């Protein structure tokens, strides 16, 4: 149970579908589901399809979601199919459907790990650092997302409504009530926060993402992980954001989002007075 009295989980299983829980409500509209919950449900379907094929030797390496229609707060179904399978890879497609059709789709590539290459390759040395242990809990308990920007790590949202470089640290919620969240589900769901850390500025969040792209060199060691903005490029009402994904061990991949300007319904996180706004992912 969360600090707001909600059951922990974005969805509750209901027959052959899933009922969105109150915490799945989007910041953009009380009638919509946020991308964290949608992406997590797609990742769960993909992961289960890989397991059903008996391929426990594969790990997720590329994951892309198209959020092309608003998902509404109603019973939802999801499914996944294998498109191509080989000794070292598996390609899959998945969809999320509601009463009026498909609202989101995903593609994923799972690869077979092997030994490291011998040669040296350039890699960045400026890496993000998680919030210190005395700021963010390390026990794996669910918590309000933490942020850093022009201000140091805190969960006071109004402090971070500024034009600085943003990063977040979150412990992923279970995708479905009474199920454990897997590391892939955690990464896939939290990856939607790439839109937040790359599009949050002095006037709030003024862009809404239409997709999520996640690439992973390895899985997170737990369901606690962070995102730090690497770049934000905007022109003519369109924006591209790139974030680095990391855990307490170090970097593990990147998340990229394409977004449309949405200033008519921009999200003013400073207006929360520092508290977690209703609909903000996390507990």
mmCIF file of C-alpha atoms in Angstrom:
data_model
loop_
_atom_site.group_PDB
_atom_site.id
_atom_site.type_symbol
_atom_site.label_atom_id
_atom_site.label_comp_id
_atom_site.label_asym_id
_atom_site.label_seq_id
_atom_site.Cartn_x
_atom_site.Cartn_y
_atom_site.Cartn_z
ATOM 1 C CA UNK A 1 0.000 0.000 0.000
ATOM 2 C CA UNK A 2 1.375 3.447 -0.928
ATOM 3 C CA UNK A 3 1.492 6.529 1.235
ATOM 4 C CA UNK A 4 -1.684 7.689 -0.543
ATOM 5 C CA UNK A 5 -3.611 4.518 0.288
ATOM 6 C CA UNK A 6 -3.342 3.047 -3.210
ATOM 7 C CA UNK A 7 -2.468 -0.568 -3.891
ATOM 8 C CA UNK A 8 1.093 -0.863 -5.212
ATOM 9 C CA UNK A 9 0.934 -1.603 -8.905
ATOM 10 C CA UNK A 10 -0.063 0.106 -12.136
ATOM 11 C CA UNK A 11 -2.595 -2.599 -13.118
ATOM 12 C CA UNK A 12 -4.776 -5.247 -11.528
ATOM 13 C CA UNK A 13 -5.455 -8.461 -13.443
ATOM 14 C CA UNK A 14 -9.134 -8.711 -14.357
ATOM 15 C CA UNK A 15 -10.196 -11.730 -16.420
ATOM 16 C CA UNK A 16 -8.167 -11.725 -19.626
ATOM 17 C CA UNK A 17 -7.278 -8.055 -19.218
ATOM 18 C CA UNK A 18 -5.927 -5.495 -16.784
ATOM 19 C CA UNK A 19 -7.672 -2.696 -14.896
ATOM 20 C CA UNK A 20 -5.564 0.472 -14.416
ATOM 21 C CA UNK A 21 -5.043 1.435 -10.782
ATOM 22 C CA UNK A 22 -5.441 5.081 -9.616
ATOM 23 C CA UNK A 23 -1.674 5.638 -9.693
ATOM 24 C CA UNK A 24 -1.677 4.916 -13.452
ATOM 25 C CA UNK A 25 -3.490 8.200 -14.098
ATOM 26 C CA UNK A 26 -1.566 10.593 -16.329
ATOM 27 C CA UNK A 27 -0.465 14.106 -15.432
ATOM 28 C CA UNK A 28 -1.828 15.305 -18.772
ATOM 29 C CA UNK A 29 -5.428 14.163 -18.217
ATOM 30 C CA UNK A 30 -7.420 12.428 -15.475
ATOM 31 C CA UNK A 31 -8.921 10.175 -18.160
ATOM 32 C CA UNK A 32 -5.577 8.964 -19.539
ATOM 33 C CA UNK A 33 -2.947 6.434 -18.448
ATOM 34 C CA UNK A 34 0.683 7.566 -18.311
ATOM 35 C CA UNK A 35 3.411 6.001 -20.418
ATOM 36 C CA UNK A 36 5.113 4.342 -17.449
ATOM 37 C CA UNK A 37 2.142 2.016 -16.930
ATOM 38 C CA UNK A 38 1.631 1.359 -20.660
ATOM 39 C CA UNK A 39 5.300 0.649 -21.278
ATOM 40 C CA UNK A 40 5.517 -1.640 -18.270
ATOM 41 C CA UNK A 41 2.560 -3.709 -19.488
ATOM 42 C CA UNK A 42 4.136 -4.081 -22.939
ATOM 43 C CA UNK A 43 7.468 -5.132 -21.415
ATOM 44 C CA UNK A 44 5.690 -7.731 -19.286
ATOM 45 C CA UNK A 45 4.028 -9.214 -22.386
ATOM 46 C CA UNK A 46 7.313 -9.335 -24.299
ATOM 47 C CA UNK A 47 9.215 -10.898 -21.419
ATOM 48 C CA UNK A 48 6.548 -13.568 -20.973
ATOM 49 C CA UNK A 49 6.617 -14.401 -24.697
ATOM 50 C CA UNK A 50 10.386 -14.941 -24.531
ATOM 51 C CA UNK A 51 9.916 -17.151 -21.480
ATOM 52 C CA UNK A 52 7.160 -19.133 -23.175
ATOM 53 C CA UNK A 53 9.551 -19.833 -26.042
ATOM 54 C CA UNK A 54 12.022 -21.327 -23.551
ATOM 55 C CA UNK A 55 14.715 -18.742 -24.294
ATOM 56 C CA UNK A 56 16.077 -17.966 -20.844
ATOM 57 C CA UNK A 57 19.489 -17.496 -22.514
ATOM 58 C CA UNK A 58 18.419 -14.123 -23.989
ATOM 59 C CA UNK A 59 18.365 -10.639 -22.488
ATOM 60 C CA UNK A 60 16.577 -7.484 -23.736
ATOM 61 C CA UNK A 61 18.869 -5.208 -25.752
ATOM 62 C CA UNK A 62 16.509 -2.944 -27.709
ATOM 63 C CA UNK A 63 12.968 -1.889 -26.833
ATOM 64 C CA UNK A 64 10.816 0.661 -28.648
ATOM 65 C CA UNK A 65 7.280 1.832 -27.860
ATOM 66 C CA UNK A 66 4.961 3.938 -30.022
ATOM 67 C CA UNK A 67 2.394 5.812 -27.921
ATOM 68 C CA UNK A 68 0.198 6.843 -30.834
ATOM 69 C CA UNK A 69 -3.212 7.035 -29.101
ATOM 70 C CA UNK A 70 -4.098 8.099 -25.551
ATOM 71 C CA UNK A 71 -4.646 5.039 -23.356
ATOM 72 C CA UNK A 72 -7.765 5.580 -21.270
ATOM 73 C CA UNK A 73 -8.494 4.506 -17.699
ATOM 74 C CA UNK A 74 -10.346 1.327 -18.696
ATOM 75 C CA UNK A 75 -9.794 -2.414 -18.879
ATOM 76 C CA UNK A 76 -6.887 -3.117 -21.231
ATOM 77 C CA UNK A 77 -5.434 -6.194 -22.920
ATOM 78 C CA UNK A 78 -1.957 -6.914 -24.221
ATOM 79 C CA UNK A 79 -0.312 -9.577 -26.363
ATOM 80 C CA UNK A 80 3.077 -10.349 -27.899
ATOM 81 C CA UNK A 81 4.285 -12.490 -30.814
ATOM 82 C CA UNK A 82 7.690 -13.741 -31.926
ATOM 83 C CA UNK A 83 8.633 -12.267 -35.321
ATOM 84 C CA UNK A 84 12.034 -13.900 -35.780
ATOM 85 C CA UNK A 85 14.101 -16.306 -33.718
ATOM 86 C CA UNK A 86 17.706 -17.384 -34.166
ATOM 87 C CA UNK A 87 20.450 -18.914 -32.030
ATOM 88 C CA UNK A 88 21.613 -15.504 -30.762
ATOM 89 C CA UNK A 89 18.506 -13.338 -31.030
ATOM 90 C CA UNK A 90 14.751 -13.041 -30.897
ATOM 91 C CA UNK A 91 12.615 -10.226 -32.356
ATOM 92 C CA UNK A 92 9.127 -9.639 -30.977
ATOM 93 C CA UNK A 93 6.125 -7.342 -31.422
ATOM 94 C CA UNK A 94 3.556 -6.461 -28.760
ATOM 95 C CA UNK A 95 0.399 -4.358 -28.596
ATOM 96 C CA UNK A 96 -1.831 -2.795 -25.947
ATOM 97 C CA UNK A 97 -5.509 -2.774 -26.877
ATOM 98 C CA UNK A 98 -8.586 -1.097 -25.472
ATOM 99 C CA UNK A 99 -12.261 -1.025 -26.431
ATOM 100 C CA UNK A 100 -11.646 0.997 -29.603
ATOM 101 C CA UNK A 101 -8.511 -0.799 -30.790
ATOM 102 C CA UNK A 102 -4.728 -0.723 -30.438
ATOM 103 C CA UNK A 103 -3.423 2.298 -28.501
ATOM 104 C CA UNK A 104 0.293 1.441 -28.263
ATOM 105 C CA UNK A 105 2.730 -1.005 -29.794
ATOM 106 C CA UNK A 106 6.238 -2.183 -29.019
ATOM 107 C CA UNK A 107 9.067 -3.982 -30.746
ATOM 108 C CA UNK A 108 11.959 -5.626 -28.958
ATOM 109 C CA UNK A 109 15.184 -7.441 -29.672
ATOM 110 C CA UNK A 110 16.492 -9.964 -27.151
ATOM 111 C CA UNK A 111 20.118 -11.053 -27.604
ATOM 112 C CA UNK A 112 22.325 -13.821 -26.231
ATOM 113 C CA UNK A 113 25.210 -12.547 -24.041
ATOM 114 C CA UNK A 114 28.726 -13.831 -24.621
ATOM 115 C CA UNK A 115 32.348 -12.921 -23.794
ATOM 116 C CA UNK A 116 33.568 -9.319 -24.010
ATOM 117 C CA UNK A 117 35.542 -8.171 -27.073
ATOM 118 C CA UNK A 118 39.300 -7.781 -26.601
ATOM 119 C CA UNK A 119 39.902 -4.377 -28.191
ATOM 120 C CA UNK A 120 39.613 -1.035 -26.399
ATOM 121 C CA UNK A 121 36.799 1.306 -27.461
ATOM 122 C CA UNK A 122 36.169 4.905 -26.397
ATOM 123 C CA UNK A 123 33.533 5.366 -23.708
ATOM 124 C CA UNK A 124 32.398 8.486 -21.856
ATOM 125 C CA UNK A 125 33.900 9.139 -18.438
ATOM 126 C CA UNK A 126 31.372 11.696 -17.201
ATOM 127 C CA UNK A 127 28.889 9.351 -15.583
ATOM 128 C CA UNK A 128 25.877 10.034 -13.350
ATOM 129 C CA UNK A 129 25.966 9.253 -9.652
ATOM 130 C CA UNK A 130 22.876 8.027 -7.758
ATOM 131 C CA UNK A 131 21.642 10.047 -4.788
ATOM 132 C CA UNK A 132 23.541 9.275 -1.588
ATOM 133 C CA UNK A 133 22.227 6.600 0.745
ATOM 134 C CA UNK A 134 21.111 9.156 3.322
ATOM 135 C CA UNK A 135 18.856 10.836 0.709
ATOM 136 C CA UNK A 136 17.280 7.941 -1.235
ATOM 137 C CA UNK A 137 16.506 4.595 0.423
ATOM 138 C CA UNK A 138 18.559 1.609 -0.710
ATOM 139 C CA UNK A 139 16.221 -1.012 0.731
ATOM 140 C CA UNK A 140 14.194 -1.390 -2.458
ATOM 141 C CA UNK A 141 11.120 0.134 -0.849
ATOM 142 C CA UNK A 142 8.934 2.244 -3.111
ATOM 143 C CA UNK A 143 9.299 5.980 -2.780
ATOM 144 C CA UNK A 144 8.482 9.280 -4.420
ATOM 145 C CA UNK A 145 10.903 9.894 -7.335
ATOM 146 C CA UNK A 146 14.019 11.888 -6.478
ATOM 147 C CA UNK A 147 15.412 14.542 -8.794
ATOM 148 C CA UNK A 148 18.590 16.573 -9.245
ATOM 149 C CA UNK A 149 18.943 19.641 -11.460
ATOM 150 C CA UNK A 150 20.397 23.052 -10.657
ATOM 151 C CA UNK A 151 19.495 21.940 -7.157
ATOM 152 C CA UNK A 152 20.867 18.828 -5.402
ATOM 153 C CA UNK A 153 18.982 15.548 -5.033
ATOM 154 C CA UNK A 154 15.587 15.853 -3.331
ATOM 155 C CA UNK A 155 11.956 14.813 -3.785
ATOM 156 C CA UNK A 156 10.750 18.419 -3.580
ATOM 157 C CA UNK A 157 9.400 18.964 -7.084
ATOM 158 C CA UNK A 158 9.207 22.752 -6.935
ATOM 159 C CA UNK A 159 12.969 22.938 -6.322
ATOM 160 C CA UNK A 160 13.661 21.342 -9.692
ATOM 161 C CA UNK A 161 11.505 23.483 -11.972
ATOM 162 C CA UNK A 162 14.507 25.195 -13.524
ATOM 163 C CA UNK A 163 16.468 25.094 -16.812
ATOM 164 C CA UNK A 164 19.224 22.896 -15.370
ATOM 165 C CA UNK A 165 20.250 19.421 -16.466
ATOM 166 C CA UNK A 166 17.777 17.016 -14.872
ATOM 167 C CA UNK A 167 18.121 13.508 -13.562
ATOM 168 C CA UNK A 168 15.833 11.228 -11.606
ATOM 169 C CA UNK A 169 16.172 8.219 -9.313
ATOM 170 C CA UNK A 170 13.215 5.865 -8.975
ATOM 171 C CA UNK A 171 12.273 2.463 -7.626
ATOM 172 C CA UNK A 172 9.893 0.890 -10.121
ATOM 173 C CA UNK A 173 6.431 -0.155 -9.037
ATOM 174 C CA UNK A 174 5.045 -3.634 -9.762
ATOM 175 C CA UNK A 175 3.436 -3.589 -13.198
ATOM 176 C CA UNK A 176 0.606 -5.830 -12.004
ATOM 177 C CA UNK A 177 -0.650 -5.929 -8.428
ATOM 178 C CA UNK A 178 0.720 -8.909 -6.448
ATOM 179 C CA UNK A 179 3.465 -9.590 -9.002
ATOM 180 C CA UNK A 180 7.156 -8.838 -8.532
ATOM 181 C CA UNK A 181 8.546 -6.250 -10.940
ATOM 182 C CA UNK A 182 11.424 -7.722 -12.966
ATOM 183 C CA UNK A 183 14.544 -5.698 -13.815
ATOM 184 C CA UNK A 184 13.456 -5.420 -17.483
ATOM 185 C CA UNK A 185 9.965 -4.294 -16.531
ATOM 186 C CA UNK A 186 11.553 -1.729 -14.219
ATOM 187 C CA UNK A 187 13.822 -0.354 -16.949
ATOM 188 C CA UNK A 188 11.055 -0.338 -19.564
ATOM 189 C CA UNK A 189 8.574 1.476 -17.335
ATOM 190 C CA UNK A 190 10.981 4.007 -15.814
ATOM 191 C CA UNK A 191 12.327 4.742 -19.330
ATOM 192 C CA UNK A 192 9.232 6.881 -19.915
ATOM 193 C CA UNK A 193 10.776 9.342 -17.444
ATOM 194 C CA UNK A 194 13.280 10.193 -20.191
ATOM 195 C CA UNK A 195 10.623 12.628 -21.390
ATOM 196 C CA UNK A 196 10.488 14.217 -17.956
ATOM 197 C CA UNK A 197 14.237 14.660 -17.422
ATOM 198 C CA UNK A 198 14.863 15.926 -20.957
ATOM 199 C CA UNK A 199 11.768 18.155 -21.344
ATOM 200 C CA UNK A 200 11.413 19.617 -17.847
ATOM 201 C CA UNK A 201 12.502 23.232 -17.748
ATOM 202 C CA UNK A 202 11.826 26.584 -16.102
ATOM 203 C CA UNK A 203 8.175 26.622 -17.275
ATOM 204 C CA UNK A 204 7.423 23.010 -16.411
ATOM 205 C CA UNK A 205 7.040 20.113 -18.846
ATOM 206 C CA UNK A 206 5.923 21.607 -22.167
ATOM 207 C CA UNK A 207 6.361 18.581 -24.448
ATOM 208 C CA UNK A 208 4.521 15.251 -24.490
ATOM 209 C CA UNK A 209 6.399 12.221 -25.777
ATOM 210 C CA UNK A 210 4.989 10.069 -28.573
ATOM 211 C CA UNK A 211 7.391 7.167 -28.086
ATOM 212 C CA UNK A 212 10.060 5.554 -25.910
ATOM 213 C CA UNK A 213 13.255 3.913 -27.166
ATOM 214 C CA UNK A 214 15.397 1.971 -24.713
ATOM 215 C CA UNK A 215 18.721 0.251 -25.400
ATOM 216 C CA UNK A 216 20.407 -1.886 -22.758
ATOM 217 C CA UNK A 217 23.906 -3.316 -22.563
ATOM 218 C CA UNK A 218 22.841 -5.073 -19.363
ATOM 219 C CA UNK A 219 19.857 -5.291 -17.061
ATOM 220 C CA UNK A 220 19.698 -3.173 -13.896
ATOM 221 C CA UNK A 221 20.811 -5.005 -10.767
ATOM 222 C CA UNK A 222 17.506 -4.208 -9.059
ATOM 223 C CA UNK A 223 14.310 -2.282 -9.693
ATOM 224 C CA UNK A 224 15.973 0.953 -8.525
ATOM 225 C CA UNK A 225 17.522 2.971 -11.348
ATOM 226 C CA UNK A 226 18.073 6.472 -12.643
ATOM 227 C CA UNK A 227 17.925 8.575 -15.794
ATOM 228 C CA UNK A 228 20.087 11.614 -16.544
ATOM 229 C CA UNK A 229 19.526 13.955 -19.479
ATOM 230 C CA UNK A 230 22.240 13.692 -22.124
ATOM 231 C CA UNK A 231 20.695 16.085 -24.658
ATOM 232 C CA UNK A 232 17.562 17.993 -25.644
ATOM 233 C CA UNK A 233 17.112 19.260 -29.190
ATOM 234 C CA UNK A 234 13.986 21.225 -30.186
ATOM 235 C CA UNK A 235 12.779 22.860 -33.421
ATOM 236 C CA UNK A 236 9.375 23.863 -34.815
ATOM 237 C CA UNK A 237 7.393 22.338 -31.959
ATOM 238 C CA UNK A 238 9.229 19.001 -32.015
ATOM 239 C CA UNK A 239 11.769 17.808 -29.469
ATOM 240 C CA UNK A 240 14.170 14.899 -29.131
ATOM 241 C CA UNK A 241 15.472 13.936 -25.704
ATOM 242 C CA UNK A 242 18.241 11.481 -24.869
ATOM 243 C CA UNK A 243 18.902 10.207 -21.362
ATOM 244 C CA UNK A 244 21.487 7.919 -19.817
ATOM 245 C CA UNK A 245 20.143 4.970 -17.818
ATOM 246 C CA UNK A 246 22.112 3.935 -14.730
ATOM 247 C CA UNK A 247 21.953 2.072 -11.440
ATOM 248 C CA UNK A 248 24.231 1.956 -8.401
ATOM 249 C CA UNK A 249 26.718 -0.180 -10.351
ATOM 250 C CA UNK A 250 26.996 2.351 -13.188
ATOM 251 C CA UNK A 251 25.623 3.047 -16.697
ATOM 252 C CA UNK A 252 23.592 0.368 -18.453
ATOM 253 C CA UNK A 253 22.031 2.006 -21.531
ATOM 254 C CA UNK A 254 20.166 4.950 -23.010
ATOM 255 C CA UNK A 255 16.559 6.087 -23.390
ATOM 256 C CA UNK A 256 15.374 8.360 -26.205
ATOM 257 C CA UNK A 257 12.015 10.077 -26.711
ATOM 258 C CA UNK A 258 10.451 12.109 -29.513
ATOM 259 C CA UNK A 259 7.950 14.697 -28.299
ATOM 260 C CA UNK A 260 5.447 17.303 -29.459
ATOM 261 C CA UNK A 261 5.039 20.734 -27.899
ATOM 262 C CA UNK A 262 2.028 20.758 -25.585
ATOM 263 C CA UNK A 263 2.081 24.209 -23.975
ATOM 264 C CA UNK A 264 -1.722 24.438 -23.833
ATOM 265 C CA UNK A 265 -1.644 21.692 -21.201
ATOM 266 C CA UNK A 266 1.899 21.991 -19.867
ATOM 267 C CA UNK A 267 2.592 20.307 -16.532
ATOM 268 C CA UNK A 268 3.538 22.792 -13.820
ATOM 269 C CA UNK A 269 5.402 20.688 -11.262
ATOM 270 C CA UNK A 270 6.263 23.734 -9.177
ATOM 271 C CA UNK A 271 2.542 24.207 -8.590
ATOM 272 C CA UNK A 272 2.557 21.119 -6.402
ATOM 273 C CA UNK A 273 4.218 23.102 -3.631
ATOM 274 C CA UNK A 274 6.966 20.518 -3.480
ATOM 275 C CA UNK A 275 4.639 17.539 -3.015
ATOM 276 C CA UNK A 276 4.242 14.739 -5.539
ATOM 277 C CA UNK A 277 1.573 15.865 -8.032
ATOM 278 C CA UNK A 278 -1.430 13.608 -8.554
ATOM 279 C CA UNK A 279 -0.624 11.225 -11.392
ATOM 280 C CA UNK A 280 3.141 11.459 -10.927
ATOM 281 C CA UNK A 281 4.664 7.977 -11.361
ATOM 282 C CA UNK A 282 6.088 6.663 -8.132
ATOM 283 C CA UNK A 283 4.811 6.333 -4.617
#
